[in-house]
Tab-separated table of C-alpha atoms in Angstrom:
chain	number	residue	atom	x	y	z
A	1	MET	CA	12.484	-30.358	-28.663
A	2	ASN	CA	11.559	-26.847	-29.762
A	3	THR	CA	11.567	-24.075	-27.211
A	4	LEU	CA	9.286	-21.081	-26.998
A	5	VAL	CA	12.137	-18.779	-27.952
A	6	GLU	CA	13.413	-20.780	-30.905
A	7	ASN	CA	10.032	-20.959	-32.622
A	8	GLY	CA	9.944	-17.767	-34.675
A	9	ASP	CA	6.348	-18.351	-35.773
A	10	LEU	CA	4.907	-17.774	-32.302
A	11	PRO	CA	3.015	-14.562	-31.523
A	12	VAL	CA	5.220	-12.074	-29.696
A	13	LEU	CA	4.292	-10.571	-26.348
A	14	THR	CA	4.267	-6.777	-26.178
A	15	LEU	CA	4.334	-5.733	-22.541
A	16	ASP	CA	1.875	-3.178	-21.162
A	17	LYS	CA	3.549	-0.984	-18.528
A	18	ASN	CA	0.224	-0.555	-16.709
A	19	THR	CA	-0.347	-4.270	-16.094
A	20	PRO	CA	1.667	-6.561	-13.762
A	21	VAL	CA	4.379	-8.300	-15.757
A	22	THR	CA	3.820	-11.779	-14.316
A	23	ALA	CA	0.129	-11.659	-15.237
A	24	GLN	CA	1.000	-10.734	-18.815
A	25	VAL	CA	3.628	-13.448	-19.196
A	26	TYR	CA	1.266	-16.025	-17.695
A	27	SER	CA	-1.616	-14.990	-19.957
A	28	HIS	CA	0.589	-14.971	-23.058
A	29	ILE	CA	2.046	-18.434	-22.528
A	30	ARG	CA	-1.358	-19.786	-21.505
A	31	GLN	CA	-2.907	-18.596	-24.770
A	32	LEU	CA	-0.040	-20.106	-26.784
A	33	ILE	CA	-0.727	-23.451	-25.115
A	34	LEU	CA	-4.531	-23.284	-25.424
A	35	ARG	CA	-4.316	-22.259	-29.107
A	36	LEU	CA	-1.865	-25.119	-29.715
A	37	HIS	CA	0.937	-22.851	-30.872
A	38	LEU	CA	2.796	-24.810	-28.202
A	39	LYS	CA	1.927	-28.471	-28.420
A	40	PRO	CA	1.984	-31.170	-25.742
A	41	GLY	CA	5.550	-32.190	-24.984
A	42	GLU	CA	7.228	-29.012	-26.262
A	43	ALA	CA	9.889	-27.503	-24.018
A	44	LEU	CA	9.694	-24.037	-22.468
A	45	SER	CA	12.973	-22.355	-21.599
A	46	GLU	CA	12.706	-20.052	-18.609
A	47	GLN	CA	16.098	-18.499	-19.293
A	48	GLU	CA	15.645	-17.959	-23.017
A	49	LEU	CA	12.132	-16.600	-22.615
A	50	SER	CA	13.235	-14.100	-19.994
A	51	VAL	CA	16.043	-12.904	-22.301
A	52	LYS	CA	13.683	-12.550	-25.238
A	53	LEU	CA	11.207	-10.513	-23.197
A	54	GLY	CA	13.927	-8.419	-21.579
A	55	LEU	CA	12.800	-9.510	-18.122
A	56	SER	CA	14.286	-11.133	-15.083
A	57	ARG	CA	13.575	-14.831	-14.719
A	58	THR	CA	11.276	-14.251	-11.737
A	59	PRO	CA	8.031	-13.353	-13.593
A	60	VAL	CA	8.615	-16.175	-16.063
A	61	ARG	CA	9.185	-18.654	-13.236
A	62	GLU	CA	6.053	-17.429	-11.450
A	63	ALA	CA	4.043	-17.777	-14.661
A	64	PHE	CA	5.252	-21.358	-15.023
A	65	ILE	CA	4.151	-22.096	-11.454
A	66	ARG	CA	0.629	-20.817	-12.184
A	67	LEU	CA	0.468	-22.821	-15.395
A	68	ALA	CA	1.652	-25.925	-13.547
A	69	ASP	CA	-1.160	-25.432	-11.005
A	70	GLU	CA	-3.623	-25.508	-13.916
A	71	GLY	CA	-2.054	-28.641	-15.339
A	72	LEU	CA	-0.921	-26.873	-18.506
A	73	VAL	CA	2.810	-27.388	-17.953
A	74	ASP	CA	4.834	-30.041	-16.175
A	75	VAL	CA	7.937	-28.902	-14.301
A	76	TYR	CA	10.734	-31.467	-13.921
A	77	PRO	CA	13.747	-30.515	-11.768
A	78	GLN	CA	16.247	-32.242	-14.062
A	79	ARG	CA	14.479	-31.885	-17.437
A	80	GLY	CA	12.979	-28.405	-17.329
A	81	THR	CA	9.436	-27.326	-18.141
A	82	LEU	CA	7.322	-29.073	-20.768
A	83	VAL	CA	3.875	-28.322	-22.131
A	84	ALA	CA	1.663	-30.862	-20.402
A	85	PRO	CA	-0.098	-33.596	-22.353
A	86	ILE	CA	-3.869	-33.496	-22.589
A	87	ARG	CA	-4.900	-35.899	-19.844
A	88	ILE	CA	-8.208	-37.639	-20.479
A	89	ALA	CA	-9.113	-37.895	-16.782
A	90	GLU	CA	-8.647	-34.135	-16.317
A	91	VAL	CA	-10.713	-33.370	-19.433
A	92	LYS	CA	-13.565	-35.505	-18.072
A	93	GLU	CA	-13.369	-33.931	-14.619
A	94	ALA	CA	-13.320	-30.395	-16.024
A	95	HIS	CA	-16.332	-31.099	-18.212
A	96	PHE	CA	-18.269	-32.569	-15.258
A	97	ILE	CA	-17.632	-29.566	-13.004
A	98	ARG	CA	-18.359	-27.131	-15.818
A	99	ARG	CA	-21.773	-28.725	-16.420
A	100	VAL	CA	-22.779	-28.397	-12.765
A	101	LEU	CA	-21.798	-24.723	-12.593
A	102	GLU	CA	-23.088	-23.624	-15.981
A	103	PHE	CA	-26.497	-25.244	-15.519
A	104	ALA	CA	-26.964	-23.251	-12.310
A	105	ILE	CA	-25.622	-20.066	-13.873
A	106	VAL	CA	-27.859	-20.190	-16.935
A	107	ARG	CA	-30.966	-20.797	-14.806
A	108	SER	CA	-30.097	-17.800	-12.668
A	109	ALA	CA	-29.405	-15.705	-15.789
A	110	ALA	CA	-32.872	-16.497	-17.156
A	111	GLU	CA	-34.387	-15.331	-13.890
A	112	ASN	CA	-32.185	-12.317	-13.164
A	113	ALA	CA	-30.239	-10.998	-16.175
A	114	GLY	CA	-30.834	-7.289	-16.774
A	115	ARG	CA	-31.070	-5.300	-19.984
A	116	ARG	CA	-27.416	-4.288	-20.036
A	117	HIS	CA	-26.148	-7.854	-19.922
A	118	LEU	CA	-28.738	-9.028	-22.424
A	119	ALA	CA	-27.454	-6.343	-24.791
A	120	LEU	CA	-23.859	-7.454	-24.189
A	121	LEU	CA	-24.768	-11.072	-24.887
A	122	GLU	CA	-26.557	-10.101	-28.087
A	123	GLU	CA	-23.551	-8.085	-29.267
A	124	ASN	CA	-21.306	-11.039	-28.455
A	125	LEU	CA	-23.427	-13.253	-30.704
A	126	ARG	CA	-22.938	-10.780	-33.550
A	127	LEU	CA	-19.179	-10.927	-33.001
A	128	GLN	CA	-19.304	-14.720	-33.025
A	129	ALA	CA	-21.111	-14.690	-36.364
A	130	LYS	CA	-18.585	-12.267	-37.821
A	131	ALA	CA	-15.626	-14.376	-36.680
A	132	GLN	CA	-17.257	-17.538	-38.037
A	133	ARG	CA	-17.800	-15.963	-41.458
A	134	ARG	CA	-14.097	-15.000	-41.559
A	135	LYS	CA	-13.080	-18.454	-40.260
A	136	ASP	CA	-11.129	-16.589	-37.593
A	137	TYR	CA	-11.075	-19.404	-35.072
A	138	GLU	CA	-8.933	-17.634	-32.478
A	139	SER	CA	-11.420	-14.750	-32.335
A	140	LEU	CA	-14.326	-17.185	-32.344
A	141	MET	CA	-12.881	-18.994	-29.338
A	142	ASP	CA	-12.339	-15.668	-27.570
A	143	HIS	CA	-15.973	-14.670	-28.186
A	144	ASP	CA	-17.172	-18.136	-27.140
A	145	GLU	CA	-15.316	-17.740	-23.830
A	146	ALA	CA	-16.658	-14.206	-23.427
A	147	PHE	CA	-20.237	-15.438	-23.938
A	148	HIS	CA	-19.957	-17.833	-21.012
A	149	ARG	CA	-18.140	-15.242	-18.898
A	150	LEU	CA	-20.948	-12.736	-19.543
A	151	LEU	CA	-23.488	-15.278	-18.315
A	152	SER	CA	-21.679	-15.455	-14.966
A	153	GLU	CA	-21.325	-11.682	-14.778
A	154	SER	CA	-25.024	-11.194	-15.594
A	155	VAL	CA	-25.899	-12.815	-12.262
A	156	ALA	CA	-23.003	-11.297	-10.299
A	157	LEU	CA	-21.018	-14.548	-10.103
A	158	PRO	CA	-17.582	-13.561	-11.456
A	159	ARG	CA	-15.805	-15.986	-9.126
A	160	ALA	CA	-17.871	-18.838	-10.525
A	161	TRP	CA	-16.506	-17.930	-13.934
A	162	ARG	CA	-12.956	-17.903	-12.598
A	163	VAL	CA	-13.487	-21.412	-11.261
A	164	ILE	CA	-14.742	-22.533	-14.677
A	165	GLN	CA	-11.859	-20.807	-16.441
A	166	SER	CA	-9.288	-22.452	-14.164
A	167	LEU	CA	-10.659	-25.848	-15.240
A	168	MET	CA	-10.810	-25.064	-18.938
A	169	GLY	CA	-7.134	-25.474	-19.814
A	170	GLN	CA	-7.420	-29.132	-20.767
A	171	LEU	CA	-10.837	-28.622	-22.384
A	172	ASP	CA	-9.854	-25.538	-24.372
A	173	ARG	CA	-6.994	-27.265	-26.158
A	174	VAL	CA	-9.425	-29.894	-27.373
A	175	ARG	CA	-12.090	-27.318	-28.221
A	176	TYR	CA	-9.639	-25.328	-30.300
A	177	ARG	CA	-8.662	-28.459	-32.205
A	178	ILE	CA	-12.281	-29.184	-33.163
A	179	LEU	CA	-13.389	-25.625	-33.999
A	180	PRO	CA	-12.239	-25.808	-37.653
A	181	LYS	CA	-14.205	-29.006	-38.284
A	182	PRO	CA	-16.872	-28.339	-40.952
A	183	GLY	CA	-20.104	-27.086	-39.412
A	184	HIS	CA	-18.886	-27.141	-35.819
A	185	GLY	CA	-18.457	-23.387	-35.387
A	186	ASP	CA	-21.894	-22.671	-36.869
A	187	LEU	CA	-23.517	-25.273	-34.635
A	188	VAL	CA	-21.891	-23.852	-31.487
A	189	ARG	CA	-23.021	-20.333	-32.399
A	190	GLN	CA	-26.575	-21.511	-33.085
A	191	GLN	CA	-26.631	-23.192	-29.678
A	192	HIS	CA	-25.435	-19.969	-28.071
A	193	VAL	CA	-28.307	-18.160	-29.808
A	194	ALA	CA	-30.782	-20.715	-28.438
A	195	ILE	CA	-29.387	-20.246	-24.920
A	196	PHE	CA	-29.663	-16.483	-25.273
A	197	ARG	CA	-33.264	-16.618	-26.549
A	198	ALA	CA	-34.283	-18.746	-23.573
A	199	ILE	CA	-32.620	-16.304	-21.163
A	200	GLN	CA	-34.197	-13.375	-22.968
A	201	ALA	CA	-37.619	-15.028	-22.553
A	202	GLY	CA	-36.964	-15.623	-18.847
A	203	ASP	CA	-37.436	-19.378	-19.293
A	204	ALA	CA	-35.043	-21.039	-16.839
A	205	ASP	CA	-36.027	-24.611	-17.746
A	206	ARG	CA	-35.465	-24.017	-21.457
A	207	ALA	CA	-32.225	-22.153	-20.775
A	208	GLU	CA	-30.862	-25.112	-18.807
A	209	HIS	CA	-32.054	-27.515	-21.515
A	210	GLU	CA	-30.283	-25.519	-24.233
A	211	MET	CA	-27.100	-25.345	-22.173
A	212	ARG	CA	-27.296	-29.105	-21.611
A	213	GLU	CA	-27.657	-29.670	-25.355
A	214	HIS	CA	-24.718	-27.354	-25.997
A	215	LEU	CA	-22.316	-28.953	-23.513
A	216	ASP	CA	-23.388	-32.501	-24.378
A	217	GLN	CA	-22.789	-31.861	-28.073
A	218	ILE	CA	-19.328	-30.457	-27.333
A	219	TRP	CA	-18.547	-33.511	-25.208
A	220	ALA	CA	-19.695	-35.895	-27.963
A	221	THR	CA	-17.307	-34.161	-30.367
A	222	ILE	CA	-14.484	-34.368	-27.828
A	223	GLU	CA	-15.121	-38.092	-27.326
A	224	GLN	CA	-14.975	-38.617	-31.084
A	225	LEU	CA	-11.684	-36.751	-31.247
A	226	MET	CA	-10.281	-38.872	-28.409
A	227	ARG	CA	-11.098	-41.968	-30.465
A	228	ASP	CA	-9.819	-40.639	-33.797
A	229	ASP	CA	-6.722	-38.765	-32.631
A	230	ARG	CA	-5.509	-40.933	-29.796
A	231	GLU	CA	-1.879	-39.771	-29.883
A	232	PHE	CA	-2.996	-36.277	-28.913
A	233	PHE	CA	-4.117	-37.516	-25.465
A	234	THR	CA	-2.717	-39.465	-22.555
A	235	ASP	CA	-4.288	-41.572	-19.828
């Protein structure tokens, strides 16, 4: 099995002295897993990673613990740490909880979002379009995530977003796999535009409807992938 250190093609972490080290290590490894630079079943070496980063093993170990809590890595006392498989039951559960929260959030956004957040959402849509034209799928996924985060922030519910984000690990790996499919990125962006227009108009019913259409379409694509690419998942 490949390790994080041995794979020279992986993006390198440059540490910021003003940010806690453990948070940076956690975020870096998490992104490598979500972007499928590290695939299900690949090994992560705590010792080798700490050497490569010039760190003690403590922040790396703590990052692994956080990732294990999210279900993104599996820690085995005798085998080490492996990138977790994509578990179908967890994908379904995450999608269910996300729907409940995002429907409530988007209704509240339509009723309460102020000018500043509407402007931020509109700028985000421009960034999505730019990333889609460049076929920059990593940036597109970042802007997609930021769009949904801004919805939560627009109604002063940042903790609701953190709950959603904590559930998204299994979903995001699947979402990243389907982003390059022809037409998918454009469709997602168009649905984001429809959600924004409903919020901008203050129409809570239409905003919830557009969010429902958006999340249901994503789920239909995920279900198709689970049928077509069965080895990528586990029960």
